[in-house]
Short mmCIF file of C-alpha atoms and ligand atoms in Angstrom, two decimals:
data_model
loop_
_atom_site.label_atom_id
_atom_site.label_comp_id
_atom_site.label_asym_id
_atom_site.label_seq_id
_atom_site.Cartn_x
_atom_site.Cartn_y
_atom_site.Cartn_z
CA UNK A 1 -33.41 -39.74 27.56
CA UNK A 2 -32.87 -36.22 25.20
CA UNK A 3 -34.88 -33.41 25.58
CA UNK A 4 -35.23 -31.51 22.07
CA UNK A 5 -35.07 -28.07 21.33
CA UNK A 6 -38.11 -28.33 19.06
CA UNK A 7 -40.40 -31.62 20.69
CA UNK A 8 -43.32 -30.75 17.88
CA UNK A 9 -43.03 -34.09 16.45
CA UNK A 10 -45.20 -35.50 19.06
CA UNK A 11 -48.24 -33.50 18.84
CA UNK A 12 -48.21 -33.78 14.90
CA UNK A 13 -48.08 -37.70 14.45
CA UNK A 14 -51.61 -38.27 15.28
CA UNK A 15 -52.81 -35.65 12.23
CA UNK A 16 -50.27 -37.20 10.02
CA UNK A 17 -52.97 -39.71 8.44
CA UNK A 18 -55.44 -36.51 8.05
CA UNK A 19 -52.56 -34.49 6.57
CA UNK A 20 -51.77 -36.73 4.02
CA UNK A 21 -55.57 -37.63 2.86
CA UNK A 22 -56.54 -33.98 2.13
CA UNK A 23 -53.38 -33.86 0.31
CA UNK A 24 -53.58 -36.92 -1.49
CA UNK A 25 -57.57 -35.17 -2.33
CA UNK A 26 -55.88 -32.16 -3.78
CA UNK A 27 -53.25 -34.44 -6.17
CA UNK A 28 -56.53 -35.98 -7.22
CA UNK A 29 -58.46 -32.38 -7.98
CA UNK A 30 -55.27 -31.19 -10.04
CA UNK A 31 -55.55 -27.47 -8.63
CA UNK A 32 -52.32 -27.01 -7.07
CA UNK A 33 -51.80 -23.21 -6.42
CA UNK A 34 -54.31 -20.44 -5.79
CA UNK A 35 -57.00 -23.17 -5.41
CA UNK A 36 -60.40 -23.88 -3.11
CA UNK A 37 -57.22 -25.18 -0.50
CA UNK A 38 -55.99 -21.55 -0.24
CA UNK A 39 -59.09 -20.15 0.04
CA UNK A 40 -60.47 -22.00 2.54
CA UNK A 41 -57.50 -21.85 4.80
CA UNK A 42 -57.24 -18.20 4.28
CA UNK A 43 -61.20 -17.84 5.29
CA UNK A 44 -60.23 -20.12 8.40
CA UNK A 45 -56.70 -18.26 9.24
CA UNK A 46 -59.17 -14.80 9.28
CA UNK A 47 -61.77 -16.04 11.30
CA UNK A 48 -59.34 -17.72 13.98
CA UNK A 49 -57.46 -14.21 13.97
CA UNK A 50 -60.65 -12.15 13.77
CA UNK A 51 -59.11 -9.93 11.29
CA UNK A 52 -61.32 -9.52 7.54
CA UNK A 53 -58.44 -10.84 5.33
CA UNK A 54 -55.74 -13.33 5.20
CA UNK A 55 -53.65 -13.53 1.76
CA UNK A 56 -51.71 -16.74 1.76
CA UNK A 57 -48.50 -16.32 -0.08
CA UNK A 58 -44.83 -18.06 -0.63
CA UNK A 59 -43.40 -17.61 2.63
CA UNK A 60 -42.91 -15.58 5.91
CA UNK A 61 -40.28 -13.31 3.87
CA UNK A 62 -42.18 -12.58 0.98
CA UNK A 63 -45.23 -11.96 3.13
CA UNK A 64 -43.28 -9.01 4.43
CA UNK A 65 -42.00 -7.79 1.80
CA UNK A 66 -45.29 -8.13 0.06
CA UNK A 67 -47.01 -6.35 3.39
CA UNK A 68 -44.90 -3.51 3.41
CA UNK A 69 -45.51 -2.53 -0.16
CA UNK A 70 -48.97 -3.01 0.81
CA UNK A 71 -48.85 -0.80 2.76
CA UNK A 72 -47.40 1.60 0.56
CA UNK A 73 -43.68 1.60 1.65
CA UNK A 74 -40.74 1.94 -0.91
CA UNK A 75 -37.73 3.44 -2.32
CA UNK A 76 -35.66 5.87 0.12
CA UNK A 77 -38.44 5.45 3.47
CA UNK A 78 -37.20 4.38 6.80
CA UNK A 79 -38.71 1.63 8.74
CA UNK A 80 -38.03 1.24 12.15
CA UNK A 81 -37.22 -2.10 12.87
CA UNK A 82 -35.66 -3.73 16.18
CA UNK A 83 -31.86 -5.04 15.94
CA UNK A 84 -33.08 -8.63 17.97
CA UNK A 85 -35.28 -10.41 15.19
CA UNK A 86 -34.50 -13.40 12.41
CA UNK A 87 -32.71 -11.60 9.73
CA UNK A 88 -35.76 -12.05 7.51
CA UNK A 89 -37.33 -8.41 9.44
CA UNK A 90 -34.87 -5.91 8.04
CA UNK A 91 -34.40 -7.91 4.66
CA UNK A 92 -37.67 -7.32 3.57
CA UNK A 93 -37.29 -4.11 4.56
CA UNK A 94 -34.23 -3.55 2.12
CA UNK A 95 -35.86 -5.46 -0.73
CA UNK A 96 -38.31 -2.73 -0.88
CA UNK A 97 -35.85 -0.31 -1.65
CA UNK A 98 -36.70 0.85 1.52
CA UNK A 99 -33.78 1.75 4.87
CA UNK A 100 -33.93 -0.23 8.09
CA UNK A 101 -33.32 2.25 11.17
CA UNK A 102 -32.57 -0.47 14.16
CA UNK A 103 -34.61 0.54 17.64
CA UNK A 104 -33.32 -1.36 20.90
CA UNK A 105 -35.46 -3.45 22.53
CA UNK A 106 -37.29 -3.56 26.02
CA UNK A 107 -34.81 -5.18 27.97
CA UNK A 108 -36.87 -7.34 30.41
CA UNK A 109 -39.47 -8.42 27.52
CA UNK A 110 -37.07 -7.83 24.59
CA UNK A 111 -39.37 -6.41 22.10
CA UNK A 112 -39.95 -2.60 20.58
CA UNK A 113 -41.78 -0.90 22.72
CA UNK A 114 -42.51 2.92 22.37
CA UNK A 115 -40.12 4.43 24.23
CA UNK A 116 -37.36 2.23 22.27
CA UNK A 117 -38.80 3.50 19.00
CA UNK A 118 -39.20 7.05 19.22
CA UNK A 119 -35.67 7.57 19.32
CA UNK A 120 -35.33 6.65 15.57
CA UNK A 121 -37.88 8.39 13.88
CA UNK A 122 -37.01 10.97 11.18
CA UNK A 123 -39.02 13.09 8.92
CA UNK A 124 -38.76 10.08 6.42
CA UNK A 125 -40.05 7.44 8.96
CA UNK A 126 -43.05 5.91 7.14
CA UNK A 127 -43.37 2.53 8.71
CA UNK A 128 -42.94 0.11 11.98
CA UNK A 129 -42.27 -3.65 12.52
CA UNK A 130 -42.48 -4.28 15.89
CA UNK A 131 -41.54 -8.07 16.16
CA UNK A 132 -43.58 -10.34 18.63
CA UNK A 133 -40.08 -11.78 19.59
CA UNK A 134 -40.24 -16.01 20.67
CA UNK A 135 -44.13 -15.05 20.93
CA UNK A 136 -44.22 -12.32 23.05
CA UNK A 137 -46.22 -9.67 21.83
CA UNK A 138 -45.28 -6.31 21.57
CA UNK A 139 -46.96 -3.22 23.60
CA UNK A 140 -49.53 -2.37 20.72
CA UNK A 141 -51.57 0.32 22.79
CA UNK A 142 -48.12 2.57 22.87
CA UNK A 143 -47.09 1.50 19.40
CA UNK A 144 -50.20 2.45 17.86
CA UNK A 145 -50.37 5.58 19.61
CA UNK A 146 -46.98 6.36 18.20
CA UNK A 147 -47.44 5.10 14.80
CA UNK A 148 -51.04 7.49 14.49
CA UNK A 149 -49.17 10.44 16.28
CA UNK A 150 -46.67 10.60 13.45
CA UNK A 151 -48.86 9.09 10.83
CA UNK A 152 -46.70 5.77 10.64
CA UNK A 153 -47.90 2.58 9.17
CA UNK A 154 -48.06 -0.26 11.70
CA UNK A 155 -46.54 -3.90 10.29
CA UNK A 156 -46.84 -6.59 12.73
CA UNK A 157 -43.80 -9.10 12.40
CA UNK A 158 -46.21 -12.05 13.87
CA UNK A 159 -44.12 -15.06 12.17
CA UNK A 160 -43.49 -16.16 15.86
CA UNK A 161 -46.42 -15.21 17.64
CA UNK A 162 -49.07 -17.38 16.23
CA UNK A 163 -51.63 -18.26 18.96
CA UNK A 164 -50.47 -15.15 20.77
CA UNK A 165 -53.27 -12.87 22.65
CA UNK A 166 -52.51 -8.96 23.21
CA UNK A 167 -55.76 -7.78 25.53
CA UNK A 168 -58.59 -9.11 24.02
CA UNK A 169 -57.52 -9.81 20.29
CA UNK A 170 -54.99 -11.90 18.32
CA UNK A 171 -51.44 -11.59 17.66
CA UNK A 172 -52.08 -10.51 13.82
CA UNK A 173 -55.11 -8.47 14.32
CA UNK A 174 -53.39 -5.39 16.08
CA UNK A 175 -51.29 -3.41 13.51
CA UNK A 176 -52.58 -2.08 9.77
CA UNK A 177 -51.46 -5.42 8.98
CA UNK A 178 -49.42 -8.54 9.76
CA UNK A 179 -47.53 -11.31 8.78
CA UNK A 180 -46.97 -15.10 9.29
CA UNK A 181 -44.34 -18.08 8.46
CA UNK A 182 -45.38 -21.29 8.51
CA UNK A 183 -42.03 -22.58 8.39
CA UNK A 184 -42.04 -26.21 10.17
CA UNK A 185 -40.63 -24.86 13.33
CA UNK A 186 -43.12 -22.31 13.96
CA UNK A 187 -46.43 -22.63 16.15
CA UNK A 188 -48.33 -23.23 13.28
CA UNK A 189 -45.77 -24.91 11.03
CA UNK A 190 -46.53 -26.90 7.88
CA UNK A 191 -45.10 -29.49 5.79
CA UNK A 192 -42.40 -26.97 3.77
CA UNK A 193 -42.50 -23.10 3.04
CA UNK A 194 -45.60 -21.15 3.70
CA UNK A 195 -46.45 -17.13 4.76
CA UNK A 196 -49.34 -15.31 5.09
CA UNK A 197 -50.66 -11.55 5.57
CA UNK A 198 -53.37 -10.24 7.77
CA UNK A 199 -55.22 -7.13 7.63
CA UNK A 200 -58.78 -5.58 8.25
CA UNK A 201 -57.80 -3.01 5.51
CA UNK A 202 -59.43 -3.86 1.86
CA UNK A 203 -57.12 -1.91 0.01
CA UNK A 204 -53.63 -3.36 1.67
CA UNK A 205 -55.33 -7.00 1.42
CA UNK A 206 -56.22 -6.12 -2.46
CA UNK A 207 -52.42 -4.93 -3.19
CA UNK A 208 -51.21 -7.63 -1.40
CA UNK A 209 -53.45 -10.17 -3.54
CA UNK A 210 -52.08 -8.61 -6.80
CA UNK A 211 -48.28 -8.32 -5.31
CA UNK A 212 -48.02 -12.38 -5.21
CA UNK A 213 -49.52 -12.80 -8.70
CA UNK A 214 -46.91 -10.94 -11.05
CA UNK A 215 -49.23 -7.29 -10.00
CA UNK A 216 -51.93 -8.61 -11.76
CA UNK A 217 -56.06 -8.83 -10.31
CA UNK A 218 -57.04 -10.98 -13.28
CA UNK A 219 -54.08 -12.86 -14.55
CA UNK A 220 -53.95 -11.15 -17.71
CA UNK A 221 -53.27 -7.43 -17.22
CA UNK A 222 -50.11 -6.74 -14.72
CA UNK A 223 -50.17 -2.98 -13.16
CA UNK A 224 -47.65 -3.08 -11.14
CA UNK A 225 -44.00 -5.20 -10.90
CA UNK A 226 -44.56 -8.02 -8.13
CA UNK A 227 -43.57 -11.26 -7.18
CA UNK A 228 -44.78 -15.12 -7.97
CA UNK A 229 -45.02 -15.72 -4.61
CA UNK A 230 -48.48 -17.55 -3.63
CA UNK A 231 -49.03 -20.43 -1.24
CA UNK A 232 -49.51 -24.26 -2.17
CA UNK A 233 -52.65 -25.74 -1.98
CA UNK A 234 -50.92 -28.82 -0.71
CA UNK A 235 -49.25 -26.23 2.16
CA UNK A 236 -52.78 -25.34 2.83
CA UNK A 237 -54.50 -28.70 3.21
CA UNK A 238 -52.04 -29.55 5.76
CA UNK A 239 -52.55 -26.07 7.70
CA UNK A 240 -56.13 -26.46 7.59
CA UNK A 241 -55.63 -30.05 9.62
CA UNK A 242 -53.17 -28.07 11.86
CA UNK A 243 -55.22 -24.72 12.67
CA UNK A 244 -57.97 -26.16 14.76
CA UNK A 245 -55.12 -27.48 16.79
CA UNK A 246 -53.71 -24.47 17.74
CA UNK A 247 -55.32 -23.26 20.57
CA UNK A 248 -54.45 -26.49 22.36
CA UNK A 249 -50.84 -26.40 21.29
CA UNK A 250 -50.41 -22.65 22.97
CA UNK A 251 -51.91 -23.31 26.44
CA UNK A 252 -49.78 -26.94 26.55
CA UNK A 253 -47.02 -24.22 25.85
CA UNK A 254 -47.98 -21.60 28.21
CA UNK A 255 -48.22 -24.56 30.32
CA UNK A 256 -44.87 -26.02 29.83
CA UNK A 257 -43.78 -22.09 30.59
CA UNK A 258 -45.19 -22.38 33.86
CA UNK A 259 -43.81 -25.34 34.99
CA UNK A 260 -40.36 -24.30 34.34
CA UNK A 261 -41.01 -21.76 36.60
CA UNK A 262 -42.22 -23.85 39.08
CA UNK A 263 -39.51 -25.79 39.07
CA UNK A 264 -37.51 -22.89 40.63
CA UNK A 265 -35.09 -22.05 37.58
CA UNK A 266 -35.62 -18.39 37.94
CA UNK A 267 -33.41 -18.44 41.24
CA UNK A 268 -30.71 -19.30 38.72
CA UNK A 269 -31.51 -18.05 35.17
CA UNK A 270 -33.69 -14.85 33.78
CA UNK A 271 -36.88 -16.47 32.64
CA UNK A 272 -38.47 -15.03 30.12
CA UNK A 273 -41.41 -11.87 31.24
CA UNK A 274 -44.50 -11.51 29.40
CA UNK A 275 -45.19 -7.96 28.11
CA UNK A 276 -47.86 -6.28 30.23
CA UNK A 277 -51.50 -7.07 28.22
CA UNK A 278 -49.94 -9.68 26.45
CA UNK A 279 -50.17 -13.97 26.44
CA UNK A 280 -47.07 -15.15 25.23
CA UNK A 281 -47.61 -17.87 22.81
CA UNK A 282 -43.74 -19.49 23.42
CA UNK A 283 -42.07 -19.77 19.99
CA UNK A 284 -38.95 -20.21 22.09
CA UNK A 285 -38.69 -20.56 25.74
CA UNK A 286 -35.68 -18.07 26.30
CA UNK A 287 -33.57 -17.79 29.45
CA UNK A 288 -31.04 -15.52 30.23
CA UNK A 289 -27.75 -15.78 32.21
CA UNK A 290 -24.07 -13.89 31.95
CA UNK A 291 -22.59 -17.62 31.59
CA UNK A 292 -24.44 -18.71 28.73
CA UNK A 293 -22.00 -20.09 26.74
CA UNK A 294 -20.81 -22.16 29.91
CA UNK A 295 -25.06 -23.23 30.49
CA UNK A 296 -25.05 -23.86 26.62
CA UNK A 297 -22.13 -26.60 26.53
CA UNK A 298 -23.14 -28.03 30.12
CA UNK A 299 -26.85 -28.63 28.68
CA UNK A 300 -25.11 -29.95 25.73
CA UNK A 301 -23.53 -32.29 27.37
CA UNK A 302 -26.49 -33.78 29.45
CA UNK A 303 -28.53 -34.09 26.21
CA UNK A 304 -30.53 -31.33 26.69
CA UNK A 305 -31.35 -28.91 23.22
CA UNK A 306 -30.15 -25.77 23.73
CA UNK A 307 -29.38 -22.83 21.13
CA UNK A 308 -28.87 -19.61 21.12
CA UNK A 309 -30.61 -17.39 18.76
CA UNK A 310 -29.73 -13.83 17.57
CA UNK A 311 -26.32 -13.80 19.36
CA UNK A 312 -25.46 -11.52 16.57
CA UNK A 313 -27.83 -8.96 16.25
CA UNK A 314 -28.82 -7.09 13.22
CA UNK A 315 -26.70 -4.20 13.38
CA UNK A 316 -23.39 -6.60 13.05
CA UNK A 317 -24.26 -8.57 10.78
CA UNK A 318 -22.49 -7.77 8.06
CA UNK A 319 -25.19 -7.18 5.31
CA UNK A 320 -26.59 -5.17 7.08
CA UNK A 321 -23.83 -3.38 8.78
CA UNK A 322 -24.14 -0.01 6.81
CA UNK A 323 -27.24 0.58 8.35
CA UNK A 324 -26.16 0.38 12.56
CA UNK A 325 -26.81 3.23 14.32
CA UNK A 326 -24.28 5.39 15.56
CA UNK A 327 -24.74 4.92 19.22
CA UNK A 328 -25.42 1.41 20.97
CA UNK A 329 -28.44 -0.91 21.49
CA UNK A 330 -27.77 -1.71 25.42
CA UNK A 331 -30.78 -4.13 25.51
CA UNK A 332 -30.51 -5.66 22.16
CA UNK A 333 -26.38 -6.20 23.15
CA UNK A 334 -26.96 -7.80 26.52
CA UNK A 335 -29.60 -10.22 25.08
CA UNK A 336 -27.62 -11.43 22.49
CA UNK A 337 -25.12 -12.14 24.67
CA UNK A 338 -26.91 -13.61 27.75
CA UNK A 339 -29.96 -15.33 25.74
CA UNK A 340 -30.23 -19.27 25.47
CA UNK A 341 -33.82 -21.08 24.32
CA UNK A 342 -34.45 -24.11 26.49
CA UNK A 343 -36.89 -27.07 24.99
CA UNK A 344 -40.30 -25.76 24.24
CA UNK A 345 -43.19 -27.18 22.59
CA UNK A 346 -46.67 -28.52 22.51
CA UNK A 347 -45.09 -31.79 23.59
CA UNK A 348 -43.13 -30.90 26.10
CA UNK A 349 -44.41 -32.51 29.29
CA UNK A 350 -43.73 -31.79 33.44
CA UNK A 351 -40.86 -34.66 33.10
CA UNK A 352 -39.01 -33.18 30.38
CA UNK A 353 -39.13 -29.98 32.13
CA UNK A 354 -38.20 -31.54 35.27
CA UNK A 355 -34.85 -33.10 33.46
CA UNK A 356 -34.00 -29.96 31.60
CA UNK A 357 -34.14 -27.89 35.27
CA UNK A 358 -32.23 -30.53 37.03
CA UNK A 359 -29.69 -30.23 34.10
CA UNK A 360 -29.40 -26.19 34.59
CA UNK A 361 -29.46 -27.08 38.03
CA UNK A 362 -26.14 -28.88 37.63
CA UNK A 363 -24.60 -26.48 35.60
CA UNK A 364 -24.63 -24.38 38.78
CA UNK A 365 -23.73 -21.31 36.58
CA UNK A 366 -24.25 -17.74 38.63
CA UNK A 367 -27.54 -16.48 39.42
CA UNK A 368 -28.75 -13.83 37.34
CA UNK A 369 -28.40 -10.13 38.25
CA UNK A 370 -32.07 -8.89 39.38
CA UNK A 371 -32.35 -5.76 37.48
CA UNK A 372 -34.52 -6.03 34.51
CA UNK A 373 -37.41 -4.50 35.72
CA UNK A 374 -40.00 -3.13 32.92
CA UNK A 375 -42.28 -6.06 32.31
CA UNK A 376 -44.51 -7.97 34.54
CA UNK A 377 -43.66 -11.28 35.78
CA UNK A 378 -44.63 -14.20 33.79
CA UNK A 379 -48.41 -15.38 34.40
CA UNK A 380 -49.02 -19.10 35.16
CA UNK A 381 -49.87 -21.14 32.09
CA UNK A 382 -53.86 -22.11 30.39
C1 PLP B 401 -39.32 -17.19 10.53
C2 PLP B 401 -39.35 -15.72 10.58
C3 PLP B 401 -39.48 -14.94 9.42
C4 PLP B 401 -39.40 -15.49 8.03
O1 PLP B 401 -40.28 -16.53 7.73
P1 PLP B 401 -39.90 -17.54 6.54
O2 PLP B 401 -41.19 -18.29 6.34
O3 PLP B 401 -38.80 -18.42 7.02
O4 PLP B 401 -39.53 -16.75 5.35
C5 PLP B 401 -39.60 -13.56 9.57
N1 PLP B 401 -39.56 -12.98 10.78
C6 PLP B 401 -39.40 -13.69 11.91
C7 PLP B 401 -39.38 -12.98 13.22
C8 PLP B 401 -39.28 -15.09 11.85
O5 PLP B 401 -39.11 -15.78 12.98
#
């Protein structure tokens, strides 16, 4: 009778026979990293985002980290980063020597946007990462107008947004580069740890290829100080199952978006708004209401997964503290407070949607206050 947070389980068990005989194939061939696995599952990640490279590496960290040296970011420059992300954003940024300056967010689509950017850059600004935040992608047009105005590199955080459209190209193919996690719980999870960077650009895609392997090109010679950080080939068997799957899994998502909001919950709750251009590929299906933590314990209690991510944002957490900005992030502070992810998932069907609205329903918490304007309203799902 549950509803999960996460219902991906469902729409993986039929692959799980495929999974495991292309990896039991690769235990047989004995080439376990950097293999023909990686390869081909970086050729297939390209095509699928139509962007000329993908370099599989470690993780969805590391492929930041790895990114924004890429792209030529280090000691003592500023990135502009917003203050509502997984801690993993502005961590990379750090690890590269590098100084996180937190932007606020859009408050009716919660991601950067350029207006909420702008305010932040300095004369030693050298980099963005707008995040495509639960899947919603970020207004590229402005933030690439921005970024070439003041001759800014443009790092796409796209670890949620896999399967997400902006216009008429790929979440991943719309900044100088871009990164992925393929962390279970993502839209294209696999069976552990996995990351992977996107570009067009030869050069960043070259780097990036010699960051993960020690900054070496041929194994022997090491020009630069890097990172063993390179994807499994048994990670990328199972992707390669998954991938093909993909598109399916975001439209059943998109759909599952819609029919929450045909079930009427936005009388009650803020449901989540698409930025305008964008498809929203629904990491996270994120409501939000001033008695969250009262919705929170009430959905709790019916069964119903419910979390709340990011309720303290960046610029309080306390590693990261010495780098908040003097003045306050009004949309990033009301989000955190007000924000609660419902069950999403390729799984999730019209019943289970049904139970969790009748179960918010109950909760009869207050309706929300109708003044987050920016974004459009959420399109219907496919
Ligand atoms: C998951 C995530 C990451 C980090 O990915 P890992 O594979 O867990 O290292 C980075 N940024 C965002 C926005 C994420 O959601």
């Amino acid at each position: 009778m549950s509803v999960p947070l996460f219902a991906t389980a469902p729409a993986l068990r039929p692959l799980l026979d495929e999974v495991a005989e292309r990896q039991a194939a690769v235990l047989r061939s004995g080439q376990y990293i950097l293999g023909p696995e990686v390869e081909a599952f970086e050729a297939e990640l390209a095509a699928f985002l139509g962007v000329r490279h993908c370099v599989g590496v470690a993780n969805g960290t590391d492929a930041l980290t790895i990114a924004l040296r890429a792209l030529g970011v280090g000691e003592g420059d500023e990135v502009v980063v917003p203050a509502l992300t997984f801690f993993a954003t502005a961590e990379a940024v750090v690890n590269c020597g590098a100084i996180p300056v937190f932007c606020d967010v859009d408050p009716a689509t919660l991601v950067m946007t350029g207006a909420s950017a702008e305010p932040c850059l300095g004369p030693r600004t050298r980099a963005l990462i707008p995040v495509h935040l639960y899947g919603n992608p970020a207004p590229m047009d402005e933030l690439r107008a921005l970024a070439s105005a003041h001759g800014l590199a443009l790092l796409e955080d796209a670890a949620q947004a896999a399967g997400a459209r902006y216009g008429d190209k790929m979440a991943g193919a719309l900044g100088d580069a871009a990164t992925f996690s393929f962390f279970p719980s993502k839209n294209l999870g696999g069976f552990g740890d996995g990351g992977a960077i996107a570009t067009d650009d030869d050069e960043v895609a070259k780097l990036a290829r010699r960051l993960r392997f020690h900054g070496s090109d041929d194994r022997q010679t090491h020009v630069d100080i890097g990172y063993n950080s390179r994807l499994d080939d048994l990670q990328a068997a199972g992707l390669r199952v998954l991938l093909p799957h993909l598109a399916d899994w975001t439209a059943a998502r998109r759909g599952a978006a819609a029919a929450y909001e045909a079930t009427g919950l936005g009388d009650q709750l803020t449901l989540p708004v698409e930025t305008p251009r964008g498809k929203c590929c629904y990491h996270l299906y994120v409501v939000r209401t001033p008695a969250r933590d009262d919705l929170a314990a009430h959905l709790a209690a019916a069964d119903v997964g419910a979390r709340a991510y990011y309720s303290t944002p960046l610029h309080q957490q306390p590693a990261l503290r010495r780098f908040a900005p003097a003045g306050p992030l009004p949309g990033v502070e009301a989000a955190a407070a007000e924000s609660l992810a419902l069950p999403m998932g390729p799984a999730l069907g019209e019943a289970e949607v049904a139970r969790v609205a009748e179960a918010v329903r109950a909760a009869d918490v207050e309706p929300a206050p109708q003044s987050h304007a920016q974004g459009e309203a959420v399109a219907s799902g496919g």
